């Protein structure tokens, strides 16, 4: 049963809206307005009508919905890259992992969801980014699984050791590969995301001798418009976000 304060996704056709249920608020859309108090007492999968008679279905927001709707002040890691990073790093429930920088917290949210009830230790040099990431992770109900740390990881490295994986999304990741190595357990996975070839060359060079199975990927995802008799790919797609570097720690 949906109650005051719950976050749900309201879906009408292709449109979706992430809302926090409350007695007094109204969702204004181009498909009419929805009084949010009408959701109270309903269940996930039920529907409500907007003022213009459109049906809105009530769906549970997934981490991917939270990420696409979160408030951002930085470039975020896209779900296509996060998906690959999470499975390829082998992390799972209960793990302890490290991340830098947290930025807007998109990756943080996904990592917390994957390791819950484990812990993500998430670093950034900017206090304003940490508070934004905190706000975004809190909205997803995952704040218990994240500890944020205000630090310059190029200079000071990481406090943790024996972690399962380290995730880097930094402008100059090669400057903290040594620190990532120290934080990881033997065989632990280093992941680093960078947009340019020059960056991944430097990162991989720095990883030599400290990591094995150094591999780099680019993930391209093409959405398909599935309609009977005229199914085809969408015209537009995201052409480039970043390259994904992986390696496993050796002693
Ligand atoms: N992965 C994030 C986006 C990270 S943007 C997301 O999905 O939302 C890169 C971040 O690295 C920025 O927030 C920046 O402040 C941080 N950063 C840059 N240099 C850093 C350093 N030396 N130590 C810690 N964080 C750093």
Tab-separated table of C-alpha atoms and ligand atoms in Angstrom:
chain	number	residue	atom	x	y	z
A	1	UNK	CA	0.000	0.000	0.000
A	2	UNK	CA	1.320	3.406	-0.983
A	3	UNK	CA	1.607	5.928	1.823
A	4	UNK	CA	2.692	9.531	2.417
A	5	UNK	CA	6.388	10.073	1.641
A	6	UNK	CA	6.802	7.108	-0.745
A	7	UNK	CA	8.587	7.720	-4.021
A	8	UNK	CA	6.866	6.203	-7.041
A	9	UNK	CA	7.013	6.459	-10.822
A	10	UNK	CA	3.862	7.610	-12.621
A	11	UNK	CA	3.767	6.252	-16.164
A	12	UNK	CA	1.513	7.316	-19.012
A	13	UNK	CA	2.546	5.874	-22.397
A	14	UNK	CA	6.140	6.947	-23.051
A	15	UNK	CA	6.122	9.575	-20.296
A	16	UNK	CA	7.263	8.920	-16.752
A	17	UNK	CA	7.402	11.129	-13.687
A	18	UNK	CA	9.184	10.430	-10.417
A	19	UNK	CA	7.109	11.783	-7.524
A	20	UNK	CA	7.111	11.832	-3.750
A	21	UNK	CA	3.604	11.047	-2.517
A	22	UNK	CA	2.084	13.717	-0.304
A	23	UNK	CA	-1.371	14.901	0.782
A	24	UNK	CA	-0.928	18.421	-0.490
A	25	UNK	CA	1.000	18.248	-3.749
A	26	UNK	CA	-0.025	17.989	-7.348
A	27	UNK	CA	1.977	16.755	-10.328
A	28	UNK	CA	1.603	19.154	-13.255
A	29	UNK	CA	2.210	17.602	-16.688
A	30	UNK	CA	1.314	18.212	-20.330
A	31	UNK	CA	-1.108	15.296	-19.859
A	32	UNK	CA	-3.040	17.087	-17.121
A	33	UNK	CA	-2.495	17.260	-13.393
A	34	UNK	CA	-2.523	14.432	-10.873
A	35	UNK	CA	-3.444	15.015	-7.222
A	36	UNK	CA	-0.879	12.951	-5.347
A	37	UNK	CA	-3.156	12.283	-2.378
A	38	UNK	CA	-5.148	10.013	-4.733
A	39	UNK	CA	-2.197	7.590	-4.725
A	40	UNK	CA	-2.401	7.006	-0.975
A	41	UNK	CA	-3.850	3.572	-0.235
A	42	UNK	CA	-3.363	2.303	-3.782
A	43	UNK	CA	-0.867	-0.424	-4.709
A	44	UNK	CA	2.052	-0.638	-7.138
A	45	UNK	CA	0.602	-1.474	-10.562
A	46	UNK	CA	-2.673	0.413	-9.902
A	47	UNK	CA	-3.583	3.571	-11.776
A	48	UNK	CA	-4.929	7.081	-11.241
A	49	UNK	CA	-6.529	9.533	-13.688
A	50	UNK	CA	-5.225	13.016	-14.459
A	51	UNK	CA	-7.495	16.078	-14.670
A	52	UNK	CA	-7.661	15.588	-18.456
A	53	UNK	CA	-8.670	11.932	-18.118
A	54	UNK	CA	-5.299	10.344	-18.929
A	55	UNK	CA	-4.414	7.119	-17.090
A	56	UNK	CA	-1.188	7.115	-15.064
A	57	UNK	CA	0.093	3.749	-13.817
A	58	UNK	CA	1.914	3.600	-10.495
A	59	UNK	CA	5.230	1.755	-10.803
A	60	UNK	CA	8.104	1.212	-8.383
A	61	UNK	CA	11.107	3.344	-9.384
A	62	UNK	CA	14.170	1.247	-10.221
A	63	UNK	CA	17.731	2.509	-9.721
A	64	UNK	CA	17.878	3.246	-13.468
A	65	UNK	CA	14.834	5.558	-13.141
A	66	UNK	CA	16.371	7.314	-10.136
A	67	UNK	CA	19.617	7.840	-12.061
A	68	UNK	CA	17.980	9.264	-15.173
A	69	UNK	CA	15.885	11.655	-13.054
A	70	UNK	CA	18.483	12.751	-10.492
A	71	UNK	CA	19.566	16.366	-10.117
A	72	UNK	CA	23.038	16.734	-11.598
A	73	UNK	CA	25.894	19.199	-11.381
A	74	UNK	CA	28.419	16.976	-13.163
A	75	UNK	CA	28.520	14.607	-16.088
A	76	UNK	CA	27.112	11.286	-14.811
A	77	UNK	CA	27.970	7.694	-15.650
A	78	UNK	CA	25.289	6.366	-18.000
A	79	UNK	CA	23.254	3.263	-17.123
A	80	UNK	CA	24.719	1.391	-20.139
A	81	UNK	CA	28.225	1.835	-18.681
A	82	UNK	CA	27.129	1.266	-15.067
A	83	UNK	CA	25.456	-2.023	-16.015
A	84	UNK	CA	28.628	-3.290	-17.640
A	85	UNK	CA	30.841	-2.054	-14.791
A	86	UNK	CA	28.738	-3.683	-12.085
A	87	UNK	CA	28.572	-7.161	-13.647
A	88	UNK	CA	32.113	-7.133	-14.988
A	89	UNK	CA	33.536	-6.144	-11.603
A	90	UNK	CA	31.736	-9.104	-10.008
A	91	UNK	CA	30.560	-7.105	-6.978
A	92	UNK	CA	27.606	-8.420	-5.035
A	93	UNK	CA	25.514	-8.016	-1.917
A	94	UNK	CA	27.565	-7.426	1.238
A	95	UNK	CA	30.742	-6.242	-0.517
A	96	UNK	CA	32.893	-3.299	0.517
A	97	UNK	CA	33.877	-1.079	-2.440
A	98	UNK	CA	35.543	2.288	-3.041
A	99	UNK	CA	34.563	5.010	-5.509
A	100	UNK	CA	36.052	8.367	-6.629
A	101	UNK	CA	34.734	10.924	-7.501
A	102	UNK	CA	31.157	10.755	-6.448
A	103	UNK	CA	30.098	13.727	-8.622
A	104	UNK	CA	26.293	13.797	-8.688
A	105	UNK	CA	26.110	10.295	-7.213
A	106	UNK	CA	24.711	8.347	-10.187
A	107	UNK	CA	27.362	5.638	-9.976
A	108	UNK	CA	27.254	5.785	-6.161
A	109	UNK	CA	23.545	4.992	-6.195
A	110	UNK	CA	24.048	2.000	-8.512
A	111	UNK	CA	26.977	0.657	-6.485
A	112	UNK	CA	25.021	1.002	-3.240
A	113	UNK	CA	22.119	-0.894	-4.795
A	114	UNK	CA	24.493	-3.677	-5.886
A	115	UNK	CA	26.361	-4.123	-2.580
A	116	UNK	CA	23.505	-3.463	-0.132
A	117	UNK	CA	23.797	-4.218	2.841
A	118	UNK	CA	27.538	-3.784	2.160
A	119	UNK	CA	29.270	-0.408	1.917
A	120	UNK	CA	30.415	2.074	-0.724
A	121	UNK	CA	33.171	4.456	0.402
A	122	UNK	CA	32.742	7.385	-1.949
A	123	UNK	CA	35.330	10.184	-2.296
A	124	UNK	CA	35.251	13.646	-3.832
A	125	UNK	CA	37.239	16.888	-3.462
A	126	UNK	CA	34.142	19.060	-3.756
A	127	UNK	CA	31.894	19.479	-0.752
A	128	UNK	CA	28.995	20.715	-2.924
A	129	UNK	CA	29.144	17.552	-5.052
A	130	UNK	CA	29.185	15.362	-1.945
A	131	UNK	CA	26.046	17.030	-0.594
A	132	UNK	CA	24.287	16.652	-3.944
A	133	UNK	CA	25.316	12.976	-4.210
A	134	UNK	CA	24.135	12.439	-0.640
A	135	UNK	CA	20.761	13.975	-1.481
A	136	UNK	CA	20.409	11.751	-4.571
A	137	UNK	CA	21.409	8.558	-2.738
A	138	UNK	CA	19.082	9.427	0.142
A	139	UNK	CA	16.126	9.788	-2.261
A	140	UNK	CA	16.811	6.233	-3.431
A	141	UNK	CA	16.750	5.038	0.193
A	142	UNK	CA	20.361	3.855	0.048
A	143	UNK	CA	22.167	6.298	2.329
A	144	UNK	CA	22.895	3.589	4.942
A	145	UNK	CA	25.108	1.829	2.403
A	146	UNK	CA	27.305	4.825	1.562
A	147	UNK	CA	29.984	6.704	3.450
A	148	UNK	CA	31.069	9.926	1.748
A	149	UNK	CA	34.575	11.294	2.220
A	150	UNK	CA	35.877	14.749	1.353
A	151	UNK	CA	39.405	14.150	0.113
A	152	UNK	CA	41.801	14.730	-2.757
A	153	UNK	CA	42.488	11.130	-3.740
A	154	UNK	CA	45.457	12.091	-5.955
A	155	UNK	CA	47.248	13.350	-2.857
A	156	UNK	CA	45.809	11.337	0.019
A	157	UNK	CA	44.557	8.060	-1.492
A	158	UNK	CA	41.946	5.915	0.227
A	159	UNK	CA	41.499	4.958	3.909
A	160	UNK	CA	40.153	1.461	3.247
A	161	UNK	CA	41.958	-1.773	2.551
A	162	UNK	CA	40.922	-5.248	1.455
A	163	UNK	CA	38.100	-3.901	-0.715
A	164	UNK	CA	36.476	-5.964	-3.450
A	165	UNK	CA	36.630	-3.270	-6.145
A	166	UNK	CA	37.647	0.348	-6.780
A	167	UNK	CA	35.663	2.481	-9.259
A	168	UNK	CA	37.328	5.603	-10.654
A	169	UNK	CA	35.620	8.377	-12.596
A	170	UNK	CA	38.286	11.085	-12.403
A	171	UNK	CA	39.955	13.428	-14.888
A	172	UNK	CA	43.428	11.955	-14.181
A	173	UNK	CA	42.870	8.421	-12.860
A	174	UNK	CA	46.508	7.406	-13.394
A	175	UNK	CA	47.406	9.673	-10.478
A	176	UNK	CA	45.753	7.325	-7.965
A	177	UNK	CA	46.264	3.849	-9.466
A	178	UNK	CA	48.909	3.137	-6.818
A	179	UNK	CA	46.428	4.087	-4.063
A	180	UNK	CA	43.678	1.995	-5.656
A	181	UNK	CA	46.099	-0.947	-5.716
A	182	UNK	CA	46.784	-0.477	-1.985
A	183	UNK	CA	43.066	-0.404	-1.136
A	184	UNK	CA	42.208	-3.545	-3.118
A	185	UNK	CA	42.391	-7.124	-1.956
A	186	UNK	CA	44.455	-9.521	-4.094
A	187	UNK	CA	42.465	-10.266	-7.261
A	188	UNK	CA	40.215	-7.238	-6.569
A	189	UNK	CA	38.931	-5.315	-9.573
A	190	UNK	CA	39.973	-1.834	-10.621
A	191	UNK	CA	37.500	-0.039	-12.873
A	192	UNK	CA	38.214	3.326	-14.452
A	193	UNK	CA	36.046	5.328	-16.827
A	194	UNK	CA	37.515	8.006	-19.119
A	195	UNK	CA	36.221	9.743	-22.227
A	196	UNK	CA	39.473	9.929	-24.247
A	197	UNK	CA	42.054	7.539	-25.709
A	198	UNK	CA	44.917	9.553	-24.202
A	199	UNK	CA	43.508	9.040	-20.728
A	200	UNK	CA	43.089	5.268	-21.063
A	201	UNK	CA	46.605	4.925	-22.480
A	202	UNK	CA	48.049	6.603	-19.400
A	203	UNK	CA	45.810	4.628	-17.050
A	204	UNK	CA	46.725	1.273	-18.621
A	205	UNK	CA	50.427	2.151	-18.618
A	206	UNK	CA	50.232	2.910	-14.911
A	207	UNK	CA	48.425	-0.398	-14.259
A	208	UNK	CA	51.144	-2.565	-15.851
A	209	UNK	CA	52.877	-4.828	-13.332
A	210	UNK	CA	50.206	-4.142	-10.683
A	211	UNK	CA	47.182	-5.605	-12.452
A	212	UNK	CA	46.429	-8.495	-14.833
A	213	UNK	CA	43.570	-8.984	-17.289
A	214	UNK	CA	43.761	-5.316	-18.228
A	215	UNK	CA	40.898	-4.864	-20.678
A	216	UNK	CA	39.168	-1.831	-22.174
A	217	UNK	CA	35.629	-1.680	-23.568
A	218	UNK	CA	33.234	0.778	-25.097
A	219	UNK	CA	29.536	0.053	-24.686
A	220	UNK	CA	27.205	1.075	-27.502
A	221	UNK	CA	23.498	0.566	-26.947
A	222	UNK	CA	20.900	0.879	-29.685
A	223	UNK	CA	17.251	1.105	-28.686
A	224	UNK	CA	14.665	-0.600	-30.844
A	225	UNK	CA	11.257	0.834	-31.594
A	226	UNK	CA	9.074	-2.277	-31.439
A	227	UNK	CA	5.810	-1.753	-33.351
A	228	UNK	CA	4.095	-4.509	-35.290
A	229	UNK	CA	4.965	-4.377	-38.989
A	230	UNK	CA	7.411	-1.461	-38.592
A	231	UNK	CA	9.906	-2.434	-35.919
A	232	UNK	CA	13.243	-0.647	-36.362
A	233	UNK	CA	16.043	1.057	-34.393
A	234	UNK	CA	15.557	4.580	-33.038
A	235	UNK	CA	17.143	7.229	-35.289
A	236	UNK	CA	19.292	8.653	-32.529
A	237	UNK	CA	21.702	7.048	-30.089
A	238	UNK	CA	24.381	8.076	-27.616
A	239	UNK	CA	27.545	7.938	-29.738
A	240	UNK	CA	30.155	8.201	-27.010
A	241	UNK	CA	30.380	8.487	-23.258
A	242	UNK	CA	33.592	6.859	-22.113
A	243	UNK	CA	35.941	3.905	-22.267
A	244	UNK	CA	35.770	1.319	-19.506
A	245	UNK	CA	39.098	0.054	-18.178
A	246	UNK	CA	39.274	-3.063	-15.987
A	247	UNK	CA	42.115	-4.921	-14.283
A	248	UNK	CA	42.636	-7.330	-11.395
A	249	UNK	CA	45.145	-6.714	-8.653
A	250	UNK	CA	48.264	-8.858	-8.375
A	251	UNK	CA	50.788	-8.747	-5.556
B	1	LIG	N1	30.685	9.269	-11.312
B	1	LIG	C1	29.971	10.507	-11.042
B	1	LIG	C2	30.537	11.664	-11.827
B	1	LIG	C3	31.965	11.987	-11.449
B	1	LIG	S1	32.524	13.493	-12.186
B	1	LIG	C4	28.489	10.301	-11.314
B	1	LIG	O1	28.100	9.258	-11.853
B	1	LIG	O2	27.679	11.165	-10.955
B	1	LIG	C5	34.183	13.524	-11.594
B	1	LIG	C6	34.306	13.884	-10.137
B	1	LIG	O3	35.651	13.703	-9.726
B	1	LIG	C7	33.947	15.338	-9.822
B	1	LIG	O4	32.901	15.370	-8.891
B	1	LIG	C8	35.230	15.912	-9.226
B	1	LIG	O5	35.015	16.832	-8.167
B	1	LIG	C9	35.921	14.648	-8.719
B	1	LIG	N2	37.381	14.786	-8.559
B	1	LIG	C10	38.246	15.358	-9.421
B	1	LIG	N3	39.515	15.298	-8.932
B	1	LIG	C11	39.425	14.659	-7.733
B	1	LIG	C12	40.368	14.285	-6.733
B	1	LIG	N4	41.669	14.587	-6.881
B	1	LIG	N5	39.951	13.620	-5.623
B	1	LIG	C13	38.637	13.326	-5.470
B	1	LIG	N6	37.688	13.663	-6.380
B	1	LIG	C14	38.073	14.320	-7.495
